[in-house]
mmCIF file of C-alpha atoms and ligand atoms in Angstrom:
data_model
loop_
_atom_site.group_PDB
_atom_site.id
_atom_site.type_symbol
_atom_site.label_atom_id
_atom_site.label_comp_id
_atom_site.label_asym_id
_atom_site.label_seq_id
_atom_site.Cartn_x
_atom_site.Cartn_y
_atom_site.Cartn_z
ATOM 1 C CA ASN A 78 101.157 111.033 85.107
ATOM 2 C CA ILE A 79 98.326 108.552 84.757
ATOM 3 C CA SER A 80 98.934 107.923 81.087
ATOM 4 C CA HIS A 81 102.635 107.416 81.716
ATOM 5 C CA GLU A 82 102.015 105.028 84.630
ATOM 6 C CA LEU A 83 99.637 102.952 82.532
ATOM 7 C CA LYS A 84 101.559 103.195 79.283
ATOM 8 C CA THR A 85 104.601 101.497 80.786
ATOM 9 C CA PRO A 86 102.983 98.173 81.766
ATOM 10 C CA VAL A 87 100.528 98.135 78.868
ATOM 11 C CA GLY A 88 103.366 98.850 76.416
ATOM 12 C CA ALA A 89 105.355 96.027 77.974
ATOM 13 C CA VAL A 90 102.400 93.667 77.592
ATOM 14 C CA ALA A 91 102.195 94.494 73.869
ATOM 15 C CA VAL A 92 105.919 93.976 73.273
ATOM 16 C CA LEU A 93 105.985 90.720 75.243
ATOM 17 C CA ALA A 94 102.893 89.384 73.482
ATOM 18 C CA GLU A 95 104.455 90.088 70.074
ATOM 19 C CA ALA A 96 107.695 88.387 71.108
ATOM 20 C CA LEU A 97 105.706 85.397 72.344
ATOM 21 C CA MET A 98 103.950 84.964 69.003
ATOM 22 C CA GLU A 99 107.268 84.343 67.265
ATOM 23 C CA GLU A 100 108.920 82.261 69.966
ATOM 24 C CA THR A 101 109.191 78.490 69.798
ATOM 25 C CA ASP A 102 111.757 77.682 72.494
ATOM 26 C CA PRO A 103 109.673 76.466 75.504
ATOM 27 C CA ALA A 104 112.101 77.945 78.064
ATOM 28 C CA VAL A 105 111.901 81.399 76.460
ATOM 29 C CA VAL A 106 108.127 81.102 76.074
ATOM 30 C CA HIS A 107 107.951 80.368 79.784
ATOM 31 C CA ARG A 108 110.071 83.390 80.696
ATOM 32 C CA LEU A 109 108.181 85.746 78.406
ATOM 33 C CA SER A 110 104.837 84.508 79.772
ATOM 34 C CA ASP A 111 105.982 85.137 83.334
ATOM 35 C CA HIS A 112 106.899 88.727 82.444
ATOM 36 C CA LEU A 113 103.663 89.166 80.569
ATOM 37 C CA VAL A 114 101.577 88.112 83.553
ATOM 38 C CA GLU A 115 103.615 90.338 85.867
ATOM 39 C CA GLU A 116 103.142 93.422 83.671
ATOM 40 C CA ALA A 117 99.433 92.722 83.207
ATOM 41 C CA HIS A 118 99.015 92.506 86.987
ATOM 42 C CA ARG A 119 100.897 95.765 87.391
ATOM 43 C CA ALA A 120 98.451 97.509 85.036
ATOM 44 C CA VAL A 121 95.506 95.981 86.911
ATOM 45 C CA ARG A 122 96.863 97.126 90.290
ATOM 46 C CA THR A 123 97.366 100.668 89.013
ATOM 47 C CA ILE A 124 93.842 100.783 87.590
ATOM 48 C CA ASP A 125 92.404 99.338 90.830
ATOM 49 C CA ASP A 126 94.221 101.931 92.961
ATOM 50 C CA LEU A 127 93.210 104.767 90.615
ATOM 51 C CA LEU A 128 89.577 103.694 90.858
ATOM 52 C CA LYS A 129 89.847 103.454 94.637
ATOM 53 C CA LEU A 130 91.404 106.921 94.856
ATOM 54 C CA SER A 131 88.814 108.466 92.578
ATOM 55 C CA GLU A 132 85.995 106.824 94.530
ATOM 56 C CA ILE A 133 87.437 108.117 97.806
ATOM 57 C CA GLU A 134 87.803 111.592 96.290
ATOM 58 C CA SER A 135 84.306 111.751 94.895
ATOM 59 C CA THR A 136 82.183 110.188 97.618
ATOM 60 C CA SER A 137 81.550 111.625 101.025
ATOM 61 C CA VAL A 138 82.435 109.619 104.096
ATOM 62 C CA GLY A 139 79.844 106.983 104.892
ATOM 63 C CA ASP A 140 77.925 107.508 108.080
ATOM 64 C CA GLU A 141 78.829 104.181 109.637
ATOM 65 C CA ILE A 142 79.878 103.247 113.116
ATOM 66 C CA VAL A 143 83.210 101.472 112.899
ATOM 67 C CA GLU A 144 85.080 99.591 115.592
ATOM 68 C CA LEU A 145 88.731 100.658 115.669
ATOM 69 C CA GLY A 146 89.938 97.191 116.693
ATOM 70 C CA VAL A 147 88.312 95.633 113.627
ATOM 71 C CA VAL A 148 90.067 98.123 111.325
ATOM 72 C CA VAL A 149 93.428 97.329 112.933
ATOM 73 C CA GLN A 150 92.842 93.569 112.817
ATOM 74 C CA SER A 151 92.034 93.551 109.135
ATOM 75 C CA ALA A 152 95.060 95.755 108.371
ATOM 76 C CA VAL A 153 97.306 93.327 110.260
ATOM 77 C CA ALA A 154 95.764 90.406 108.357
ATOM 78 C CA ARG A 155 96.473 92.181 105.054
ATOM 79 C CA GLY A 156 100.071 92.776 106.153
ATOM 80 C CA ARG A 157 100.511 89.054 106.837
ATOM 81 C CA VAL A 158 99.218 88.190 103.356
ATOM 82 C CA VAL A 159 101.601 90.704 101.761
ATOM 83 C CA ASP A 160 104.499 89.311 103.796
ATOM 84 C CA GLY A 161 103.660 85.841 102.531
ATOM 85 C CA GLY A 162 105.929 84.116 105.038
ATOM 86 C CA ARG A 163 108.974 86.296 104.196
ATOM 87 C CA GLY A 164 109.497 86.709 107.950
ATOM 88 C CA VAL A 165 108.435 90.239 108.886
ATOM 89 C CA GLU A 166 106.726 90.065 112.263
ATOM 90 C CA ILE A 167 103.601 92.193 112.729
ATOM 91 C CA THR A 168 102.416 92.954 116.235
ATOM 92 C CA SER A 169 99.460 95.018 117.338
ATOM 93 C CA LEU A 170 99.649 96.543 120.791
ATOM 94 C CA ASP A 171 97.348 98.566 122.998
ATOM 95 C CA VAL A 172 94.345 98.197 120.725
ATOM 96 C CA PRO A 173 91.553 99.137 123.062
ATOM 97 C CA GLY A 174 88.409 97.093 122.639
ATOM 98 C CA GLY A 175 85.117 98.864 122.276
ATOM 99 C CA VAL A 176 86.333 102.092 120.636
ATOM 100 C CA TRP A 177 83.763 103.042 118.016
ATOM 101 C CA LEU A 178 84.176 105.806 115.445
ATOM 102 C CA ARG A 179 81.812 107.548 113.080
ATOM 103 C CA GLY A 180 83.407 107.056 109.706
ATOM 104 C CA ASP A 181 83.711 104.985 106.581
ATOM 105 C CA GLU A 182 84.794 101.433 107.354
ATOM 106 C CA ARG A 183 86.095 100.656 103.847
ATOM 107 C CA GLN A 184 88.105 103.850 103.657
ATOM 108 C CA LEU A 185 89.627 103.482 107.119
ATOM 109 C CA THR A 186 90.452 99.813 106.520
ATOM 110 C CA SER A 187 92.058 100.695 103.210
ATOM 111 C CA ALA A 188 94.133 103.506 104.800
ATOM 112 C CA VAL A 189 95.477 101.527 107.760
ATOM 113 C CA GLY A 190 95.929 98.499 105.469
ATOM 114 C CA ASN A 191 98.075 100.563 103.087
ATOM 115 C CA LEU A 192 100.297 101.743 105.955
ATOM 116 C CA VAL A 193 100.805 98.190 107.226
ATOM 117 C CA GLU A 194 101.373 96.891 103.696
ATOM 118 C CA ASN A 195 104.088 99.507 103.097
ATOM 119 C CA ALA A 196 105.695 98.812 106.459
ATOM 120 C CA VAL A 197 105.976 95.141 105.487
ATOM 121 C CA LYS A 198 107.106 95.790 101.892
ATOM 122 C CA TYR A 199 109.894 98.158 102.927
ATOM 123 C CA SER A 200 111.179 95.949 105.787
ATOM 124 C CA HIS A 201 113.693 93.116 105.821
ATOM 125 C CA ALA A 202 112.996 89.559 106.933
ATOM 126 C CA GLY A 203 113.143 89.418 110.741
ATOM 127 C CA ASP A 204 112.154 93.087 111.208
ATOM 128 C CA VAL A 205 109.184 93.922 113.402
ATOM 129 C CA VAL A 206 106.227 96.077 112.373
ATOM 130 C CA GLN A 207 104.267 97.517 115.283
ATOM 131 C CA VAL A 208 100.722 98.782 115.050
ATOM 132 C CA ARG A 209 99.586 100.801 118.052
ATOM 133 C CA THR A 210 96.559 102.905 118.807
ATOM 134 C CA ARG A 211 96.058 105.784 121.198
ATOM 135 C CA VAL A 212 92.860 107.496 122.142
ATOM 136 C CA ASP A 213 92.742 110.700 124.191
ATOM 137 C CA GLU A 214 90.557 113.820 124.472
ATOM 138 C CA THR A 215 91.933 115.348 121.295
ATOM 139 C CA ALA A 216 92.614 112.503 118.897
ATOM 140 C CA VAL A 217 92.440 108.876 117.911
ATOM 141 C CA GLU A 218 95.765 107.731 116.531
ATOM 142 C CA VAL A 219 96.825 104.602 114.696
ATOM 143 C CA MET A 220 100.593 104.352 114.549
ATOM 144 C CA VAL A 221 102.443 101.987 112.218
ATOM 145 C CA ALA A 222 106.162 101.731 112.958
ATOM 146 C CA ASP A 223 108.707 99.652 111.051
ATOM 147 C CA GLN A 224 112.443 98.925 111.211
ATOM 148 C CA GLY A 225 112.836 98.887 107.450
ATOM 149 C CA ILE A 226 114.774 100.861 104.863
ATOM 150 C CA GLY A 227 113.455 104.272 105.954
ATOM 151 C CA ILE A 228 112.879 107.375 103.846
ATOM 152 C CA PRO A 229 115.518 110.053 103.140
ATOM 153 C CA THR A 230 114.638 113.398 104.769
ATOM 154 C CA ARG A 231 114.465 115.174 101.400
ATOM 155 C CA ASP A 232 111.690 112.832 100.219
ATOM 156 C CA LEU A 233 109.547 112.922 103.368
ATOM 157 C CA ASP A 234 107.257 115.724 102.155
ATOM 158 C CA ARG A 235 106.738 114.155 98.778
ATOM 159 C CA VAL A 236 105.826 110.533 99.545
ATOM 160 C CA PHE A 237 102.126 111.432 99.786
ATOM 161 C CA GLU A 238 102.069 112.715 96.192
ATOM 162 C CA ARG A 239 100.470 110.519 93.567
ATOM 163 C CA PHE A 240 102.947 108.166 91.890
ATOM 164 C CA TYR A 241 105.877 109.507 93.920
ATOM 165 C CA ARG A 242 108.374 106.784 94.824
ATOM 166 C CA VAL A 243 111.677 107.238 96.590
ATOM 167 C CA ASP A 244 113.196 104.336 94.728
ATOM 168 C CA ARG A 245 111.379 103.468 91.534
ATOM 169 C CA ALA A 246 113.192 100.139 91.096
ATOM 170 C CA ARG A 247 112.399 99.043 94.647
ATOM 171 C CA SER A 248 108.749 100.019 94.295
ATOM 172 C CA ARG A 249 108.619 98.067 91.029
ATOM 173 C CA GLU A 250 110.079 95.006 92.728
ATOM 174 C CA THR A 251 107.525 95.156 95.518
ATOM 175 C CA GLY A 252 104.663 95.699 93.054
ATOM 176 C CA GLY A 253 103.880 99.214 94.314
ATOM 177 C CA THR A 254 101.623 101.566 92.360
ATOM 178 C CA GLY A 255 102.813 104.774 94.026
ATOM 179 C CA LEU A 256 99.225 105.554 95.037
ATOM 180 C CA GLY A 257 98.975 103.941 98.487
ATOM 181 C CA LEU A 258 99.964 106.983 100.526
ATOM 182 C CA SER A 259 97.825 109.364 98.408
ATOM 183 C CA ILE A 260 94.890 107.145 99.362
ATOM 184 C CA VAL A 261 95.859 107.309 103.058
ATOM 185 C CA ARG A 262 96.167 111.099 102.958
ATOM 186 C CA ARG A 263 92.796 111.466 101.264
ATOM 187 C CA VAL A 264 91.049 109.131 103.732
ATOM 188 C CA ALA A 265 92.548 111.079 106.650
ATOM 189 C CA ALA A 266 91.332 114.395 105.166
ATOM 190 C CA ASN A 267 87.853 112.957 104.510
ATOM 191 C CA HIS A 268 87.620 112.177 108.226
ATOM 192 C CA GLY A 269 88.919 115.602 109.290
ATOM 193 C CA GLY A 270 92.307 114.163 110.205
ATOM 194 C CA GLU A 271 95.830 113.955 108.873
ATOM 195 C CA VAL A 272 98.681 111.524 108.319
ATOM 196 C CA LEU A 273 102.142 112.235 109.709
ATOM 197 C CA VAL A 274 105.461 110.589 109.006
ATOM 198 C CA SER A 275 108.856 110.487 110.645
ATOM 199 C CA SER A 276 111.705 108.394 109.363
ATOM 200 C CA GLN A 277 115.405 107.756 109.529
ATOM 201 C CA GLU A 278 117.045 106.328 106.446
ATOM 202 C CA GLY A 279 118.261 102.800 107.137
ATOM 203 C CA GLU A 280 116.488 102.614 110.488
ATOM 204 C CA GLY A 281 112.778 102.664 109.806
ATOM 205 C CA SER A 282 109.671 104.781 109.481
ATOM 206 C CA THR A 283 106.657 105.645 111.590
ATOM 207 C CA PHE A 284 103.373 106.741 110.074
ATOM 208 C CA VAL A 285 100.555 108.094 112.241
ATOM 209 C CA LEU A 286 96.962 108.332 111.090
ATOM 210 C CA ARG A 287 95.492 110.996 113.362
ATOM 211 C CA LEU A 288 91.746 111.443 113.509
ATOM 212 C CA PRO A 289 89.781 113.944 115.590
ATOM 213 C CA ALA A 290 88.414 112.607 118.885
ATOM 214 C CA SER A 291 85.036 114.060 117.898
ATOM 215 C CA LEU A 292 84.577 110.947 115.711
ATOM 216 C CA VAL A 293 84.413 108.708 118.786
ATOM 217 C CA VAL A 294 80.870 107.599 119.557
ATOM 218 C CA PRO A 295 79.382 105.401 122.280
ATOM 219 C CA PRO A 296 79.167 101.714 121.333
ATOM 220 C CA PRO A 297 76.120 101.067 119.167
ATOM 221 C CA GLU A 298 73.192 99.675 121.057
ATOM 222 C CA ARG A 299 72.650 96.108 120.097
ATOM 223 C CA SER A 300 69.118 94.943 119.630
ATOM 224 C CA LEU A 301 67.619 92.207 121.755
ATOM 225 C CA ILE A 302 67.570 90.027 118.633
ATOM 226 C CA ASP A 303 71.364 90.419 118.208
ATOM 227 C CA LEU A 304 71.945 89.572 121.850
ATOM 228 C CA HIS A 305 69.666 86.564 121.598
ATOM 229 C CA GLU A 306 71.494 85.288 118.498
ATOM 230 C CA GLU A 307 74.844 85.791 120.210
ATOM 231 C CA GLN A 308 73.640 83.850 123.230
ATOM 232 C CA GLN A 309 72.483 81.006 120.982
ATOM 233 C CA ARG A 310 75.839 80.891 119.192
ATOM 234 C CA ARG A 311 77.633 80.616 122.522
ATOM 235 C CA GLU A 312 75.408 77.714 123.544
HETATM 236 P P1 ADP B 546 104.138 102.370 96.611
HETATM 237 O O1 ADP B 546 103.025 101.684 95.917
HETATM 238 O O2 ADP B 546 105.318 102.652 95.712
HETATM 239 O O3 ADP B 546 104.525 101.719 97.890
HETATM 240 P P2 ADP B 546 103.054 104.574 98.230
HETATM 241 O O4 ADP B 546 102.269 105.778 97.814
HETATM 242 O O5 ADP B 546 102.407 103.644 99.173
HETATM 243 O O6 ADP B 546 103.541 103.848 96.914
HETATM 244 O O7 ADP B 546 104.420 105.079 98.864
HETATM 245 C C1 ADP B 546 105.204 106.053 98.142
HETATM 246 C C2 ADP B 546 106.687 105.799 98.378
HETATM 247 O O8 ADP B 546 107.014 106.094 99.741
HETATM 248 C C3 ADP B 546 107.129 104.354 98.176
HETATM 249 O O9 ADP B 546 107.455 104.101 96.827
HETATM 250 C C4 ADP B 546 108.361 104.261 99.070
HETATM 251 O O10 ADP B 546 109.475 104.782 98.380
HETATM 252 C C5 ADP B 546 108.024 105.213 100.212
HETATM 253 N N1 ADP B 546 107.490 104.497 101.408
HETATM 254 C C6 ADP B 546 106.198 104.396 101.780
HETATM 255 N N2 ADP B 546 106.086 103.725 102.949
HETATM 256 C C7 ADP B 546 107.336 103.418 103.328
HETATM 257 C C8 ADP B 546 107.903 102.716 104.456
HETATM 258 N N3 ADP B 546 107.144 102.225 105.446
HETATM 259 N N4 ADP B 546 109.253 102.600 104.504
HETATM 260 C C9 ADP B 546 110.047 103.102 103.534
HETATM 261 N N5 ADP B 546 109.581 103.753 102.442
HETATM 262 C C10 ADP B 546 108.247 103.910 102.343
#
């Protein structure tokens, strides 16, 4: 799978570069260069995601204390960048302040970020993406719901597989690598949790990252020095 996924963009880069060498018409040169850059970026994204996945698979979860609200905020920010003003609205609701988890901040940020990024990519302009969190005695949940194209029932089980795309052409258009949800699933498992999906084709999808409540820890004690610095900043 990996060699195929890399061979396609790298092969395209080679063909486009050769065509460019013989081309003199500035308009064609321009078009070929655009394609060349696009294919090169595709290869880079695939390599980046493969490295991320292999790092997540091979390292154990860092023993950090992570604030849930910060993870959600940075995922929402990433969604806005991906949207790039296309007009998908992202709202985050019910994010309780002061919920701290024992986990790996980079991994959790990457997982929730991937869910928000997908929700934006597979939505239409004007659709709303909602990010909600819920904390109870059994679990901490981050829910990402969109009103986008949805996923056919027959594909629901497979979307977490590496390089699986429901619609290859659509994923290509949106610059997808087909690895985002494999990363989410792996991050969930590393934290003793899971990722669930429900979807209706044409109506939207909801992904839930569900982590065990045992990860919740009391807020870290801040040192007197931290408090002093904070006080000074306020003044
Ligand atoms: P990609 O890089 O292609 O987005 P992912 O692993 O993140 O890869 O997702 C796998 C496939 O699942 C996507 O190609 C897309 O077909 C489908 N998918 C993921 N998230 C959504 C969503 N929110 N709405 C509709 N389809 C989705």
